[in-house]
PDB file of C-alpha atoms in Angstrom:
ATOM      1  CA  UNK E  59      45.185   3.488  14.476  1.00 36.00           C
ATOM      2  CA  UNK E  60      41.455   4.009  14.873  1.00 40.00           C
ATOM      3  CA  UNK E  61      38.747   1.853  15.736  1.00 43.00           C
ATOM      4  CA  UNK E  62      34.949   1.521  14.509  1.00 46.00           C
ATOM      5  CA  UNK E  63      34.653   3.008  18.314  1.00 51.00           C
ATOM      6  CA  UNK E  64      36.163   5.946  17.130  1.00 56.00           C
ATOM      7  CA  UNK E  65      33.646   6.805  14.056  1.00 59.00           C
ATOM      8  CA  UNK E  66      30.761   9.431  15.626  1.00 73.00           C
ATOM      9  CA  UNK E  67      26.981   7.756  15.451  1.00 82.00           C
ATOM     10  CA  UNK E  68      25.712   9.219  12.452  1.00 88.00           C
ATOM     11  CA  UNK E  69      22.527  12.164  13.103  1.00 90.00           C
ATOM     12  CA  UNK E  70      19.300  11.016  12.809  1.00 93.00           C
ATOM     13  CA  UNK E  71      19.184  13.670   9.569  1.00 93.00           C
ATOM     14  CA  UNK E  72      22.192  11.693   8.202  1.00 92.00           C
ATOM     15  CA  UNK E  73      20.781   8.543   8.375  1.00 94.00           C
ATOM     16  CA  UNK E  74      17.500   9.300   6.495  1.00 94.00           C
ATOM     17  CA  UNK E  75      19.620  11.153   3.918  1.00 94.00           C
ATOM     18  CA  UNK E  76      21.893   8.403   3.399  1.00 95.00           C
ATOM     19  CA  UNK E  77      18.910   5.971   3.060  1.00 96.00           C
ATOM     20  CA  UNK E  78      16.978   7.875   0.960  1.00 96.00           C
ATOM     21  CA  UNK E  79      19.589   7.896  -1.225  1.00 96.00           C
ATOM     22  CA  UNK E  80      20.149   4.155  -1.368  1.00 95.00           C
ATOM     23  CA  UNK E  81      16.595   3.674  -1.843  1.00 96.00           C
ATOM     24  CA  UNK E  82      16.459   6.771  -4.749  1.00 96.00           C
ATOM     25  CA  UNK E  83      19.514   4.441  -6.494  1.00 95.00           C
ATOM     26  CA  UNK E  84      17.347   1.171  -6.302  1.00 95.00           C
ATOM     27  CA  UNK E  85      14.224   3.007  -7.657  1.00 94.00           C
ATOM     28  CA  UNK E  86      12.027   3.227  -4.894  1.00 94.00           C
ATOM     29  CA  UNK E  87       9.479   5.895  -5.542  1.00 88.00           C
ATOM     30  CA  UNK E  88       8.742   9.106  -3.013  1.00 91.00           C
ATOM     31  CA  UNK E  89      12.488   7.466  -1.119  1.00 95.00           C
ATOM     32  CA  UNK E  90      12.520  10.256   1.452  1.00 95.00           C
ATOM     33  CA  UNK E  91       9.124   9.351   2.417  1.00 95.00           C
ATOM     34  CA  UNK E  92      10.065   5.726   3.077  1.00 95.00           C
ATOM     35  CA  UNK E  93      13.324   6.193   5.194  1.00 96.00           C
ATOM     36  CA  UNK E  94      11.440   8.266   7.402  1.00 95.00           C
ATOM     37  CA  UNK E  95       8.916   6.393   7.851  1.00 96.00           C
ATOM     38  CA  UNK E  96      11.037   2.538   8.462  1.00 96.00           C
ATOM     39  CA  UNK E  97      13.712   5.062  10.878  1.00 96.00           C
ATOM     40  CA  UNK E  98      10.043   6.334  12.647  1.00 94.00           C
ATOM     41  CA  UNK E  99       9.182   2.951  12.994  1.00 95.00           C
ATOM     42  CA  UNK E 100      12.440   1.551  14.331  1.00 96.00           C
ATOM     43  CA  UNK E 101      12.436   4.541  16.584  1.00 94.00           C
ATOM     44  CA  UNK E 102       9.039   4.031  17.678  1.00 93.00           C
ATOM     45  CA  UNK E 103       7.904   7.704  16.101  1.00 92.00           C
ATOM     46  CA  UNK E 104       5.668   8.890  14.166  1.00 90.00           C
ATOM     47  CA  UNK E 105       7.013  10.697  10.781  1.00 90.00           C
ATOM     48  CA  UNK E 106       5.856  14.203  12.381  1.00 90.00           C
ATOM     49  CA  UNK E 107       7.482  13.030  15.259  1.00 92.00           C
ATOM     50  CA  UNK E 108      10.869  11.938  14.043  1.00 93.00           C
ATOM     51  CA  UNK E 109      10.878  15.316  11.691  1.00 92.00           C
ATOM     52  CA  UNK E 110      10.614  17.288  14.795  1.00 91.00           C
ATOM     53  CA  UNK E 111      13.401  15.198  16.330  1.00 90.00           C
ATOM     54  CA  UNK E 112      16.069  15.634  13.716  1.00 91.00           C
ATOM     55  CA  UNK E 113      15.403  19.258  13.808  1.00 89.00           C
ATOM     56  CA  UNK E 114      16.599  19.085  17.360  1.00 86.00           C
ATOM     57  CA  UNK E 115      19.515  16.889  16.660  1.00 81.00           C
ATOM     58  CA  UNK E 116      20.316  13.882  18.236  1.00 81.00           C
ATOM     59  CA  UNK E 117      22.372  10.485  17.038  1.00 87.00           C
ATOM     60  CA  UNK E 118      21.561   7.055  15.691  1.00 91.00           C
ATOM     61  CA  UNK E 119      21.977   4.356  18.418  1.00 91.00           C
ATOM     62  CA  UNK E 120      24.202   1.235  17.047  1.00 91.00           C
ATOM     63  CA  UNK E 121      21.423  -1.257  17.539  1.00 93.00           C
ATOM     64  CA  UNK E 122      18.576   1.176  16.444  1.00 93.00           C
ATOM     65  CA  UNK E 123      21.262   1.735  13.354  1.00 93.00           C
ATOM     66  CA  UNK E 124      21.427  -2.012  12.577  1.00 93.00           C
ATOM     67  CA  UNK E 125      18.032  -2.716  12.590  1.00 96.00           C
ATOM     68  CA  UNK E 126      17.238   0.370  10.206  1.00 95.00           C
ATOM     69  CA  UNK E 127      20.111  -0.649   7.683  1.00 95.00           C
ATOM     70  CA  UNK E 128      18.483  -3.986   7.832  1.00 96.00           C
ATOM     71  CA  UNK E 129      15.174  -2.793   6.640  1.00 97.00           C
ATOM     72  CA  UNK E 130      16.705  -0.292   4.212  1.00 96.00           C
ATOM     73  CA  UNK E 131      18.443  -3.139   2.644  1.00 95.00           C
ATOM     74  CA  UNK E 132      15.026  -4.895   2.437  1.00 96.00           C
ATOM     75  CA  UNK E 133      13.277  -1.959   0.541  1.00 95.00           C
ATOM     76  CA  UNK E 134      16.045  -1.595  -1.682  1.00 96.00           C
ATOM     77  CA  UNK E 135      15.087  -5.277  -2.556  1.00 94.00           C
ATOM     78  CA  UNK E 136      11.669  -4.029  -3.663  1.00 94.00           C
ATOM     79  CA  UNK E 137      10.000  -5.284  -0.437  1.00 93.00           C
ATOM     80  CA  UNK E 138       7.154  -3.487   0.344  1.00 94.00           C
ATOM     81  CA  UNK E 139       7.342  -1.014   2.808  1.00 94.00           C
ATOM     82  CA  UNK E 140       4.085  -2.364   4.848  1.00 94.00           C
ATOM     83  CA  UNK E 141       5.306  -5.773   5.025  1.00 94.00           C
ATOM     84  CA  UNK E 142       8.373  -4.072   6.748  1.00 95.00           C
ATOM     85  CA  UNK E 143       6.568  -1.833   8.963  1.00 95.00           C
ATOM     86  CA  UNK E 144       3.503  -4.498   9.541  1.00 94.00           C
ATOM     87  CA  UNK E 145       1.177  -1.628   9.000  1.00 94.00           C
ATOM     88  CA  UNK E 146      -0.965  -0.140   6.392  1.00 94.00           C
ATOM     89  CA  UNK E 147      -2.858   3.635   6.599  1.00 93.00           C
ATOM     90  CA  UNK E 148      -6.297   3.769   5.283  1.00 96.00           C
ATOM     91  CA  UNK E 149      -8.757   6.274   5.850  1.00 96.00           C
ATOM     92  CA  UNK E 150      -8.694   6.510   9.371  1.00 93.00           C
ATOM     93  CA  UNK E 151      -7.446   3.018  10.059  1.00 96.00           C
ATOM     94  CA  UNK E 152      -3.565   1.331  10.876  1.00 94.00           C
ATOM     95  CA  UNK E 153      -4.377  -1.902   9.498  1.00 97.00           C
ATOM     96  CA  UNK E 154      -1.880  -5.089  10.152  1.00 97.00           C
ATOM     97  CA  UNK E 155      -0.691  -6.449   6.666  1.00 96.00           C
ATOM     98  CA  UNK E 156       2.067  -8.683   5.415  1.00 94.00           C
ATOM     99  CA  UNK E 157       3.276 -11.548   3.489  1.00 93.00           C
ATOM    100  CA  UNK E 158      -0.075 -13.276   2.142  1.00 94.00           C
ATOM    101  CA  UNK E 159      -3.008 -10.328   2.289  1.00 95.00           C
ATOM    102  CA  UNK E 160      -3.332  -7.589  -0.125  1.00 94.00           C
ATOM    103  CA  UNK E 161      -1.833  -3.900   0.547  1.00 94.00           C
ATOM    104  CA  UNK E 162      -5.057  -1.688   0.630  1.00 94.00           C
ATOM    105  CA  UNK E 163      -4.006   1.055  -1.453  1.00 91.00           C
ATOM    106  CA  UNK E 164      -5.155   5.277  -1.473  1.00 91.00           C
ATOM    107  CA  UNK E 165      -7.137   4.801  -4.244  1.00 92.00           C
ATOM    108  CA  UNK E 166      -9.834   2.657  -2.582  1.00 95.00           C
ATOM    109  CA  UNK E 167     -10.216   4.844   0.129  1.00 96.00           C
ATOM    110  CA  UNK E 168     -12.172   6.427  -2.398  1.00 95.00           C
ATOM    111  CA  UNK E 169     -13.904   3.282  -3.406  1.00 96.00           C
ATOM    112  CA  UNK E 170     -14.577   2.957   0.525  1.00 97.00           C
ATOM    113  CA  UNK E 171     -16.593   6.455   0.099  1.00 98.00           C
ATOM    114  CA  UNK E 172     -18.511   5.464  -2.185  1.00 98.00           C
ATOM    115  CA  UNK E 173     -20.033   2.694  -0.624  1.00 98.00           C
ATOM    116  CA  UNK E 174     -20.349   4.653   2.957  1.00 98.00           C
ATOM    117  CA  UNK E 175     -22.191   7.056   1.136  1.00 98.00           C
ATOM    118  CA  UNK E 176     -24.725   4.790   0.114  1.00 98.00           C
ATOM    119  CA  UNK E 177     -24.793   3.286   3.266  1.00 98.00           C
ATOM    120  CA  UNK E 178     -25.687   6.391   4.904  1.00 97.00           C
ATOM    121  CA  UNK E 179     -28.572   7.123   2.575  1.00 97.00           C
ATOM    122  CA  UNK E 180     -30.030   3.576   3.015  1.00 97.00           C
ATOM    123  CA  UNK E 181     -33.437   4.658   4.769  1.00 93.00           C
ATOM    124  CA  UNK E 182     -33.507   0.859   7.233  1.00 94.00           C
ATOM    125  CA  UNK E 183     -32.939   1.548  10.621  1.00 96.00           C
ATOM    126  CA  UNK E 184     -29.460  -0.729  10.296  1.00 97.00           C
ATOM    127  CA  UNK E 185     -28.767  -0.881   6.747  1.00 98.00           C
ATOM    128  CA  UNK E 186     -26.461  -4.148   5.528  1.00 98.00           C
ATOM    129  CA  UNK E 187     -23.458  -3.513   3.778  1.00 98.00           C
ATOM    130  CA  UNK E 188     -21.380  -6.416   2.333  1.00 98.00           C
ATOM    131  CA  UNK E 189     -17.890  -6.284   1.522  1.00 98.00           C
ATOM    132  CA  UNK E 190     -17.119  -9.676  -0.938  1.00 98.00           C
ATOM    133  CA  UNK E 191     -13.304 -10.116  -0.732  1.00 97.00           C
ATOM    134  CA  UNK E 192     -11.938  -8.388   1.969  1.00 97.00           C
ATOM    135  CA  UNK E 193      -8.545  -9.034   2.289  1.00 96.00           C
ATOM    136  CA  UNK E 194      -7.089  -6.869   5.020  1.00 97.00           C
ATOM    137  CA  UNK E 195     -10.690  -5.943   5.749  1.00 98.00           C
ATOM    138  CA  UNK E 196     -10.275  -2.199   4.767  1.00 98.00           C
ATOM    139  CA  UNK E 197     -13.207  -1.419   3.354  1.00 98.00           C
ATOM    140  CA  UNK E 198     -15.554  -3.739   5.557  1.00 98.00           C
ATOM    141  CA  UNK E 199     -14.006  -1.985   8.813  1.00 98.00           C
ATOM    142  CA  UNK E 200     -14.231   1.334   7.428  1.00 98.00           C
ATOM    143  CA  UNK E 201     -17.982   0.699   6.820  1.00 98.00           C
ATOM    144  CA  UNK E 202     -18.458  -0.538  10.385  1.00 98.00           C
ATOM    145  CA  UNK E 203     -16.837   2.117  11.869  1.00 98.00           C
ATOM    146  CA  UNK E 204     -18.322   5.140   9.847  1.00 98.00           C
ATOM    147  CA  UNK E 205     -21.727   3.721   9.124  1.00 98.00           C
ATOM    148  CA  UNK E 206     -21.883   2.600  13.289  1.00 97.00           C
ATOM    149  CA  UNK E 207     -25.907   2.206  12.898  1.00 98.00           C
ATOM    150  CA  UNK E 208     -25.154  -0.075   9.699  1.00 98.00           C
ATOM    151  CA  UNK E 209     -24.737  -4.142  10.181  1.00 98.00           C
ATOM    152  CA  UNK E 210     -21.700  -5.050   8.186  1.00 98.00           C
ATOM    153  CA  UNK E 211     -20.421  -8.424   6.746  1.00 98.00           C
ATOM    154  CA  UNK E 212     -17.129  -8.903   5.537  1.00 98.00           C
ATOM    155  CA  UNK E 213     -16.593 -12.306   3.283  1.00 98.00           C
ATOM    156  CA  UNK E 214     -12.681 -13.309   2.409  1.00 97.00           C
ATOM    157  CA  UNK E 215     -11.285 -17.213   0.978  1.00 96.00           C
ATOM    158  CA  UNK E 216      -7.779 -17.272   0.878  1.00 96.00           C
ATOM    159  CA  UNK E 217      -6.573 -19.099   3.766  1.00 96.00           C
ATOM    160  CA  UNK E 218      -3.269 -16.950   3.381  1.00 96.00           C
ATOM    161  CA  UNK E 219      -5.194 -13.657   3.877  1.00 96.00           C
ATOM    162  CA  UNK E 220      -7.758 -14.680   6.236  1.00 97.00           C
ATOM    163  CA  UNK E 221      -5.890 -14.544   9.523  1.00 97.00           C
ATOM    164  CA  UNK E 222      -5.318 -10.933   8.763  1.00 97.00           C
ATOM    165  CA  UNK E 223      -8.635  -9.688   8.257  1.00 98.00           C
ATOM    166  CA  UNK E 224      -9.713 -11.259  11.385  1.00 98.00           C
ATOM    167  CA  UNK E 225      -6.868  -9.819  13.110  1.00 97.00           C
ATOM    168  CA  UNK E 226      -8.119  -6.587  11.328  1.00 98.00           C
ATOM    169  CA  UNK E 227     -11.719  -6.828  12.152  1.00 98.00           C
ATOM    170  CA  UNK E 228     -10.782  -7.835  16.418  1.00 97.00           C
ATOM    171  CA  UNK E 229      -8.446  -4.649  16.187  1.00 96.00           C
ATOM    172  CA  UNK E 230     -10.969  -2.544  14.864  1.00 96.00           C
ATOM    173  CA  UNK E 231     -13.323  -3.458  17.645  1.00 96.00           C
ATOM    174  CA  UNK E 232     -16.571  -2.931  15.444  1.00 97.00           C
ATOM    175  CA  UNK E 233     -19.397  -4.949  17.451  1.00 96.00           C
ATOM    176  CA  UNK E 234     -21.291  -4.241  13.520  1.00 98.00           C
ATOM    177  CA  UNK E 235     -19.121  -6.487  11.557  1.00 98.00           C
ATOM    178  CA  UNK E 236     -18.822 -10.070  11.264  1.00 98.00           C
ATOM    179  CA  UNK E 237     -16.321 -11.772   9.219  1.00 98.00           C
ATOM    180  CA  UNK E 238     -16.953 -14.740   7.226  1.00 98.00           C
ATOM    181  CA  UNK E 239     -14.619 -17.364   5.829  1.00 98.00           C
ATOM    182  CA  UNK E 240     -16.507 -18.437   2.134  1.00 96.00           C
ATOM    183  CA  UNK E 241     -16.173 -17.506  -1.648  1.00 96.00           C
ATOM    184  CA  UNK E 242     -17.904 -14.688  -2.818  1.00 95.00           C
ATOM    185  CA  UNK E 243     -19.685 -16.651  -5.242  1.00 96.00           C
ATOM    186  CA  UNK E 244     -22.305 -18.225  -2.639  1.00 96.00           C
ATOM    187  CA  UNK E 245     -21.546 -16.895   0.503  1.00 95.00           C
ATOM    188  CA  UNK E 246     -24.219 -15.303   2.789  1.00 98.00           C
ATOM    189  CA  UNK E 247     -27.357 -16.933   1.697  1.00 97.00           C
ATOM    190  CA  UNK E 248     -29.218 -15.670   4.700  1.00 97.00           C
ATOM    191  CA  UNK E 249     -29.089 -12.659   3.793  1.00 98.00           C
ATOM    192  CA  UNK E 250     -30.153 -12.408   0.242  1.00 98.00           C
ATOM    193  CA  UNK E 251     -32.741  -9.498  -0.904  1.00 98.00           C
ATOM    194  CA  UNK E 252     -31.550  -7.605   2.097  1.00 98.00           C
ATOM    195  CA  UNK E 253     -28.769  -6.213   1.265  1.00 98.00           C
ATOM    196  CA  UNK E 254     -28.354  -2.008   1.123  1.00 98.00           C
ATOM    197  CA  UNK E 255     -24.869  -2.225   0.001  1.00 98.00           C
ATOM    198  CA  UNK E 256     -22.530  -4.558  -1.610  1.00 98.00           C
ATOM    199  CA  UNK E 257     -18.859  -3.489  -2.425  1.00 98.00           C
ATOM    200  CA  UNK E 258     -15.667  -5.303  -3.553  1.00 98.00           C
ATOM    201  CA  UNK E 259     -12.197  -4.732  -4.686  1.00 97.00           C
ATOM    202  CA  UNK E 260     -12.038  -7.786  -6.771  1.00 96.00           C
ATOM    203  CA  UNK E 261      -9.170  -8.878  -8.511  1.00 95.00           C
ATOM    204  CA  UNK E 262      -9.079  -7.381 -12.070  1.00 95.00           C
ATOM    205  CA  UNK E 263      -5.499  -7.376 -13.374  1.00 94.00           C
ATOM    206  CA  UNK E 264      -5.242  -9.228 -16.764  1.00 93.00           C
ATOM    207  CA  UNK E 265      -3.110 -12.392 -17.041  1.00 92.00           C
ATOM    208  CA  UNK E 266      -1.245 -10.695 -20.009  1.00 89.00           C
ATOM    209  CA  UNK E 267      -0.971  -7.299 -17.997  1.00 89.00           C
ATOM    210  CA  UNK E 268       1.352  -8.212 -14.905  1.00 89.00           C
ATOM    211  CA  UNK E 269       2.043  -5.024 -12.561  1.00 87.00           C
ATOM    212  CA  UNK E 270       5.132  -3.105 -13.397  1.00 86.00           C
ATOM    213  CA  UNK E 271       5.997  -2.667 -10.083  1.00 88.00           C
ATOM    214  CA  UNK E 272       8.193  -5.424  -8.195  1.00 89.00           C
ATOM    215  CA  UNK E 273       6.451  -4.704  -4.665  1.00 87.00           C
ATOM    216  CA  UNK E 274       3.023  -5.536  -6.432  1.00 90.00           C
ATOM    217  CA  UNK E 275       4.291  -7.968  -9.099  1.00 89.00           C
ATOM    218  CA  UNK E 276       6.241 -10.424  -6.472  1.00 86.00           C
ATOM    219  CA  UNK E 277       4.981  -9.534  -3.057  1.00 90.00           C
ATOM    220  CA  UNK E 278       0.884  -9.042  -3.382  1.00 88.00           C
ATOM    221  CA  UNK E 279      -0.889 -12.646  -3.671  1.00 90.00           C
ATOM    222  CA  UNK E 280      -1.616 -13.689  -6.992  1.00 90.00           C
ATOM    223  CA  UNK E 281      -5.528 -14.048  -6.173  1.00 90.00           C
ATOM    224  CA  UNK E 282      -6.100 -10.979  -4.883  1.00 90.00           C
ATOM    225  CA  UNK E 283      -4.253  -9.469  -8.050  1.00 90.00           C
ATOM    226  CA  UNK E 284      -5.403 -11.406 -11.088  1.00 93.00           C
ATOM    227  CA  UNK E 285      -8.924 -12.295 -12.581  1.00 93.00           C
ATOM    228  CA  UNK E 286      -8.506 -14.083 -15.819  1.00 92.00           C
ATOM    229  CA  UNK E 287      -7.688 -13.424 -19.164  1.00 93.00           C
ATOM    230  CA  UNK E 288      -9.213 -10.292 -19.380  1.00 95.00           C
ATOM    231  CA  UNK E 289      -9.317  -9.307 -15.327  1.00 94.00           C
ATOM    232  CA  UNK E 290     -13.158  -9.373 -15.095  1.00 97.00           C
ATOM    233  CA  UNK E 291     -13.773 -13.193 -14.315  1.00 96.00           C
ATOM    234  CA  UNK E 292     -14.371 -12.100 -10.881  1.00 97.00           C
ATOM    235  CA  UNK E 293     -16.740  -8.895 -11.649  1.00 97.00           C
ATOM    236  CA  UNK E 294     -19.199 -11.445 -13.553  1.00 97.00           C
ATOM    237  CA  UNK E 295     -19.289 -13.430 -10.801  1.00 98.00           C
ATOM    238  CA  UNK E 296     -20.046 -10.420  -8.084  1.00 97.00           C
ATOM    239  CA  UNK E 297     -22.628  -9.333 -11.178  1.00 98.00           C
ATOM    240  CA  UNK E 298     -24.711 -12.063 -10.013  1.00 98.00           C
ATOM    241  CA  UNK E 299     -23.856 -12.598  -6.359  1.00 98.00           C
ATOM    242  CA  UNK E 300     -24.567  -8.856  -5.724  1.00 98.00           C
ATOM    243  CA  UNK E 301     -27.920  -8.988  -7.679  1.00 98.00           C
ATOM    244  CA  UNK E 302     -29.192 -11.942  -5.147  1.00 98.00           C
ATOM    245  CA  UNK E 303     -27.810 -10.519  -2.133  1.00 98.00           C
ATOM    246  CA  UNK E 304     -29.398  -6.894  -2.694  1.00 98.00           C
ATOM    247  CA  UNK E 305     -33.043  -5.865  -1.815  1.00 97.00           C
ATOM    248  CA  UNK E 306     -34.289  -3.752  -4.918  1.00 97.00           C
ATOM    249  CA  UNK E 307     -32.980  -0.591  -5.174  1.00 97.00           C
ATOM    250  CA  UNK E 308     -29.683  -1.495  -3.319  1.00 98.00           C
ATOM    251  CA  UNK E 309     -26.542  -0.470  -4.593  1.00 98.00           C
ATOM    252  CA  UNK E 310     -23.585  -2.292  -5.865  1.00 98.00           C
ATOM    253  CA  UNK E 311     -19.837  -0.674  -5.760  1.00 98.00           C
ATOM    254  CA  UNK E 312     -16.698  -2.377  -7.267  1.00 98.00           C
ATOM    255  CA  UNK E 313     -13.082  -0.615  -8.097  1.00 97.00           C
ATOM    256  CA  UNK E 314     -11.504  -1.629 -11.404  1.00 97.00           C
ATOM    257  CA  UNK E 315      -8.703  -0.600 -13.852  1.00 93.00           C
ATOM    258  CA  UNK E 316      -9.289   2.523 -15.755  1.00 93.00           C
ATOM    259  CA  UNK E 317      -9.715   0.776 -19.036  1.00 94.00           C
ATOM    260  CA  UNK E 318     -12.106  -1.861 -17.832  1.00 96.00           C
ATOM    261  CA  UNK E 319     -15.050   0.547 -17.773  1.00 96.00           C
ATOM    262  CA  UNK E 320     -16.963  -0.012 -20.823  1.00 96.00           C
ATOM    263  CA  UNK E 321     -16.883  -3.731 -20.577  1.00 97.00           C
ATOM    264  CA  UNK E 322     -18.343  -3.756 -16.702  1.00 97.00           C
ATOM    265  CA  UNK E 323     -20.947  -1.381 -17.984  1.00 98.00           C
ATOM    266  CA  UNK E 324     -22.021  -3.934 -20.317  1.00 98.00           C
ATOM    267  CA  UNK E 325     -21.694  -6.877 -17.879  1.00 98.00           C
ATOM    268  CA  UNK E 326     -24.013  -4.764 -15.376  1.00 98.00           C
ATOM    269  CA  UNK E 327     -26.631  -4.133 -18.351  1.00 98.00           C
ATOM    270  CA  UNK E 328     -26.567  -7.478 -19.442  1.00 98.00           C
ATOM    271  CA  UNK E 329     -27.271  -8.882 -16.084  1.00 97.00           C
ATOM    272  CA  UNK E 330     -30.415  -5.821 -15.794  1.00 97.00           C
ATOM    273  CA  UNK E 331     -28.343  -3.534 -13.371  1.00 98.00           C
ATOM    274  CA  UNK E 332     -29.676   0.036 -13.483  1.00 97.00           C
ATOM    275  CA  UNK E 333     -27.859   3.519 -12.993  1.00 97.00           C
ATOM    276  CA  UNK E 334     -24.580   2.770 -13.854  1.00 98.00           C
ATOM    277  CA  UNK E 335     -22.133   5.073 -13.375  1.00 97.00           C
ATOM    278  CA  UNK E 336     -18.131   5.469 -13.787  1.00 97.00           C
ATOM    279  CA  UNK E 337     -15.969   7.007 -10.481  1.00 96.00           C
ATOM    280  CA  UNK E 338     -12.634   8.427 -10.887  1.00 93.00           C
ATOM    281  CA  UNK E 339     -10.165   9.109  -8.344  1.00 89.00           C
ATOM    282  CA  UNK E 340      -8.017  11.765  -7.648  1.00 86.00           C
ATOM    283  CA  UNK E 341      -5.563  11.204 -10.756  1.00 88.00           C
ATOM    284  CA  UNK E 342      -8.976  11.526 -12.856  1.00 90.00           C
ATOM    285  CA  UNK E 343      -8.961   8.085 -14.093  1.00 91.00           C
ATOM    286  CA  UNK E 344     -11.682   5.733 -13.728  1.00 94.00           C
ATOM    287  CA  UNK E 345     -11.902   3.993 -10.603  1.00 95.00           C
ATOM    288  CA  UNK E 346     -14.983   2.135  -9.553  1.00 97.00           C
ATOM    289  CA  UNK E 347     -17.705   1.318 -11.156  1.00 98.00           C
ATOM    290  CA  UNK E 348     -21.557   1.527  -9.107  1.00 98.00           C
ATOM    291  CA  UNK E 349     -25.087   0.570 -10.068  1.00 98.00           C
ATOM    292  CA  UNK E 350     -28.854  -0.107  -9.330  1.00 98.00           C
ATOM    293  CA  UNK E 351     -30.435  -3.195  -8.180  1.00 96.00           C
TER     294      UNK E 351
END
């Protein structure tokens, strides 16, 4: 009679396979990708790293085994794979994330360019930059730490959220960037008219339009995700915020959904914004809208 002594450690190959698989069956997108990464991180490797090792060979440890099942089993669940790792890639950053703070997302590392691009070309000596709703602090950090001669503000409300960004921002290190708790809506009334650049990923999803996918839908918090009937409840308020915070000529920067375009633009030129233009990103659909003080 055998025992469970007897059964050989599955590979490290074997044990991504057979998790990508479970997570291909629950309908977790790019699965490969995701058992690599939660067995790197269990293992304490990167995903170059643990690529590199199961080329060489090597077994699964039982504890390291019952840990990764364990997380497998959560991502099959529709967990997001950030809140099971704790960590979140953007541009150059590993950002700490989980339950309660937004999941920066590729996309808005594009959104992140724009605004260090205008942050570069501000002609002050230390140019401000303002980043209204940080979340995890992506963008605001990013700004700090590519813009170095810039003086960055990051503002963020949700008491859920909060402790992240500041964790974020202390990581980061960035003597630039100081991190406010206040709403968007009246925060940093020092430093109105001197503003270079103000950016935000607001919430824009419509109330009617809730994300298909569960990881979004049940896991991201509902503020950072939806703004009103028609998602924009939020961009009318940073309309006006932005427009008292920036010196003239200043620049304004906010992602949105591809279909909201048309009705920012005419938010903006209501409100006398100048130069607005549309951004997409690298699926070629409209990202992020900027203008003109």
């Amino acid at each position: 009679m055998s025992s469970s002594a007897d059964v050989p450690a599955p590979t490290l190959r074997e044990a991504r396979d057979a998790a990508a698989s479970r997570l291909a069956r629950a309908g977790v997108g790019d699965a490969e990708i995701d058992a690599e990464l939660l067995l790197g991180h269990v293992l304490g490797l990167s995903r170059g790293a643990l690529q590199a090792r199961m080329v060489i060979g090597g077994a699964l440890e039982a504890a390291d085994a019952s840990v990764f099942e364990g997380l497998v089993e959560r991502r099959a669940a529709r967990e997001p794979l950030q809140h099971l790792t704790g960590r979140a890639p953007f541009r150059s950053l590993e950002l700490a994330v989980g339950p309660g703070v937004f999941v920066p997302r590729p996309e808005t590392e594009q959104v992140a360019q724009l605004a260090i691009d205008a942050l570069r070309a501000a002609a002050e000596p230390e140019p401000i930059g303002v980043d209204l709703g940080s979340g995890s602090g992506a963008i605001a950090i990013s700004l700090a730490t590519e813009v170095p001669h810039a003086r960055v503000w990051a503002v963020e409300n949700s008491p859920a959220a909060f402790p992240w960004t500041r964790r974020n921002v202390d990581e980061s290190g960035a003597e630039n960037l100081t991190l406010v708790f206040g709403d968007l809506a009246d925060a940093l009334v020092e430093l109105e008219g001197r503003v270079a650049v103000v950016v935000s990923n607001p919430p824009y999803v419509p109330l009617t339009m809730p994300p298909r996918d569960p990881e979004v839908r049940l896991h991201d918090p509902e503020a950072a995700l939806y703004g009103g009937l028609d998602g924009l409840d939020v961009v009318r308020v940073l309309s006006v915020r932005a427009r008292e915070l920036l010196r003239p000529g200043g620049a304004l920067v906010i992602e949105h959904a591809e279909h909201q375009s048309t009705e920012i633009a005419a938010i903006l030129s209501a409100d006398g914004w100048r130069g607005i233009m549309h951004h997409e990103d690298l699926t070629r659909r409209d990202r992020a809208t900027t203008a003109v003080r």
